[in-house]
Short mmCIF file of C-alpha atoms in Angstrom, two decimals:
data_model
loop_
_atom_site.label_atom_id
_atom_site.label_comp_id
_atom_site.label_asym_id
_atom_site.label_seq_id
_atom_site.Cartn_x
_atom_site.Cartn_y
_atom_site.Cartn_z
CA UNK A 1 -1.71 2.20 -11.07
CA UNK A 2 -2.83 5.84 -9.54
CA UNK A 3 -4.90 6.36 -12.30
CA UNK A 4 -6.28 3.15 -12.86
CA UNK A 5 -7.59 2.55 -9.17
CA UNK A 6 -8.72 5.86 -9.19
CA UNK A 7 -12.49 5.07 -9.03
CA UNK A 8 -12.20 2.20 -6.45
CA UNK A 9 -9.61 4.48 -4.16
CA UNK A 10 -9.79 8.08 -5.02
CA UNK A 11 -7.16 10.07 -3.06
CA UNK A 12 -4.18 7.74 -4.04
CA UNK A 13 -0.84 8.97 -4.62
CA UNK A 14 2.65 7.51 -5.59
CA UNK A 15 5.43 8.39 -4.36
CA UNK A 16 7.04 9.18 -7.75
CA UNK A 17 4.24 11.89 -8.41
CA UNK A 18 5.14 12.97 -4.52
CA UNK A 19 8.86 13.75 -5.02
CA UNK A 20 9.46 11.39 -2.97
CA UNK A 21 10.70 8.48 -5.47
CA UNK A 22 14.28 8.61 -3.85
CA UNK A 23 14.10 9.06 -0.14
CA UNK A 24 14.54 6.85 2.13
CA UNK A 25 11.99 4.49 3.70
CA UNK A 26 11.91 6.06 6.80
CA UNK A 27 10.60 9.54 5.28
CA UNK A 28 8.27 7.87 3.54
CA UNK A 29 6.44 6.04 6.75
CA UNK A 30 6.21 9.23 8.43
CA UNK A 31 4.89 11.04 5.56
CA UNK A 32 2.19 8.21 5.43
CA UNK A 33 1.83 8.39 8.91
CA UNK A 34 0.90 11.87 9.07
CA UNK A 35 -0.79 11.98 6.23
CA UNK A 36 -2.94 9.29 6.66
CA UNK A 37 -1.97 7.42 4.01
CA UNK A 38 -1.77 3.93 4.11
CA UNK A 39 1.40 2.28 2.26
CA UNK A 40 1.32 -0.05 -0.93
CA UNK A 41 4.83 -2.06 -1.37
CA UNK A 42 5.83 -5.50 -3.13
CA UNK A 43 9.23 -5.22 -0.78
CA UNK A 44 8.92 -6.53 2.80
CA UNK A 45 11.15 -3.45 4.04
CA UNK A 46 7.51 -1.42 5.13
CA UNK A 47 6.16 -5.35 6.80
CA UNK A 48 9.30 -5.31 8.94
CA UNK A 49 8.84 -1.81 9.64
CA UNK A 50 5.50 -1.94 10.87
CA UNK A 51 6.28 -5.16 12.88
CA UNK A 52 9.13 -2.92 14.46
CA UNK A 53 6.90 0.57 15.12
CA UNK A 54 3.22 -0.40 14.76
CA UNK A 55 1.04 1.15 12.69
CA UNK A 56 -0.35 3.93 11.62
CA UNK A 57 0.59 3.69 9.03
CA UNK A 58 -0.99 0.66 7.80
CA UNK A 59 0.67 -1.81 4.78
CA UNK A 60 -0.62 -3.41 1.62
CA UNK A 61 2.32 -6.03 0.78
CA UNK A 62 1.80 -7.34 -2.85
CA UNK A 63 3.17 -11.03 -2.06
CA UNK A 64 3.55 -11.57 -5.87
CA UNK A 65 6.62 -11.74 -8.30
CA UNK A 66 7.00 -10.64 -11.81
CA UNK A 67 3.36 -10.15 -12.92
CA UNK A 68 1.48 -7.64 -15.40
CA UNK A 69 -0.28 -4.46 -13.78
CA UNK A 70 -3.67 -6.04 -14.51
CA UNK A 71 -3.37 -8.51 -12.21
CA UNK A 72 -2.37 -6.13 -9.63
CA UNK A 73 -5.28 -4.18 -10.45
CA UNK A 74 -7.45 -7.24 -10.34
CA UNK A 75 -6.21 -7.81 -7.14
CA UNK A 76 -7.16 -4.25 -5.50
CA UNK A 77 -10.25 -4.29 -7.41
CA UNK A 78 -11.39 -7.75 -5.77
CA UNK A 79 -9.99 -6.76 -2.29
CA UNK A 80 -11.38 -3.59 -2.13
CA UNK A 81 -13.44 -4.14 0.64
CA UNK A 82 -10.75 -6.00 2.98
CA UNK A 83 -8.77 -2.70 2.18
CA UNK A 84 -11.07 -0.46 3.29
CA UNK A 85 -12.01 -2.79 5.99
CA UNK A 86 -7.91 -2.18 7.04
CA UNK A 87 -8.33 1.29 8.06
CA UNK A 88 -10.57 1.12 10.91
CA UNK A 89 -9.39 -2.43 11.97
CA UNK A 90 -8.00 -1.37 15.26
CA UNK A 91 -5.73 -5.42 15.60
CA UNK A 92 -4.52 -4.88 11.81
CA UNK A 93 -1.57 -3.39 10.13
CA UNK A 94 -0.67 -5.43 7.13
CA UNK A 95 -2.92 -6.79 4.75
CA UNK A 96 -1.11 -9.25 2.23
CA UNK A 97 -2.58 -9.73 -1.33
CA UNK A 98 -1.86 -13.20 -2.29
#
């Protein structure tokens, strides 16, 4: 999905291509944190999280079940400006994509 959003969010990692694919979720919030990142999940584990801490870092939560990568894909691609929008909205941690 890296790749494929690359052009509408350049600077994008995964975790897998991070080394990170089997820490916990802890190390991955601060790496986020102080990297400026802003975490993508399907899991509510990262919500709860930033309910708990606050943010940075700021969540994406993909509220959808069992769907094909394109429609995730549509779905950045069409909320690309609320996304962005996310990063300097000083009231908002979690964006949901419905």
């Amino acid at each position: 999905m890296v790749e494929r959003l690359s052009d509408k969010f350049p600077g994008s990692d995964h975790v897998f291509r991070l080394g990170m694919d089997q820490v916990q979720d802890s190390a991955i919030w601060d790496y986020a944190k102080s990297s400026g990142f802003v975490i993508v999940a399907r899991d509510v584990d990262y919500t709860d999280m930033s309910i708990l801490r606050g943010f940075p870092p700021k969540i994406i939560w993909i509220c959808r079940g069992n769907c094909p990568t394109i429609e995730i894909e549509r779905l950045f691609r069409e909320h690309r400006d609320a996304i962005e929008g996310l990063k300097s909205n000083l009231t908002l941690g979690i964006y949901s994509l419905i």
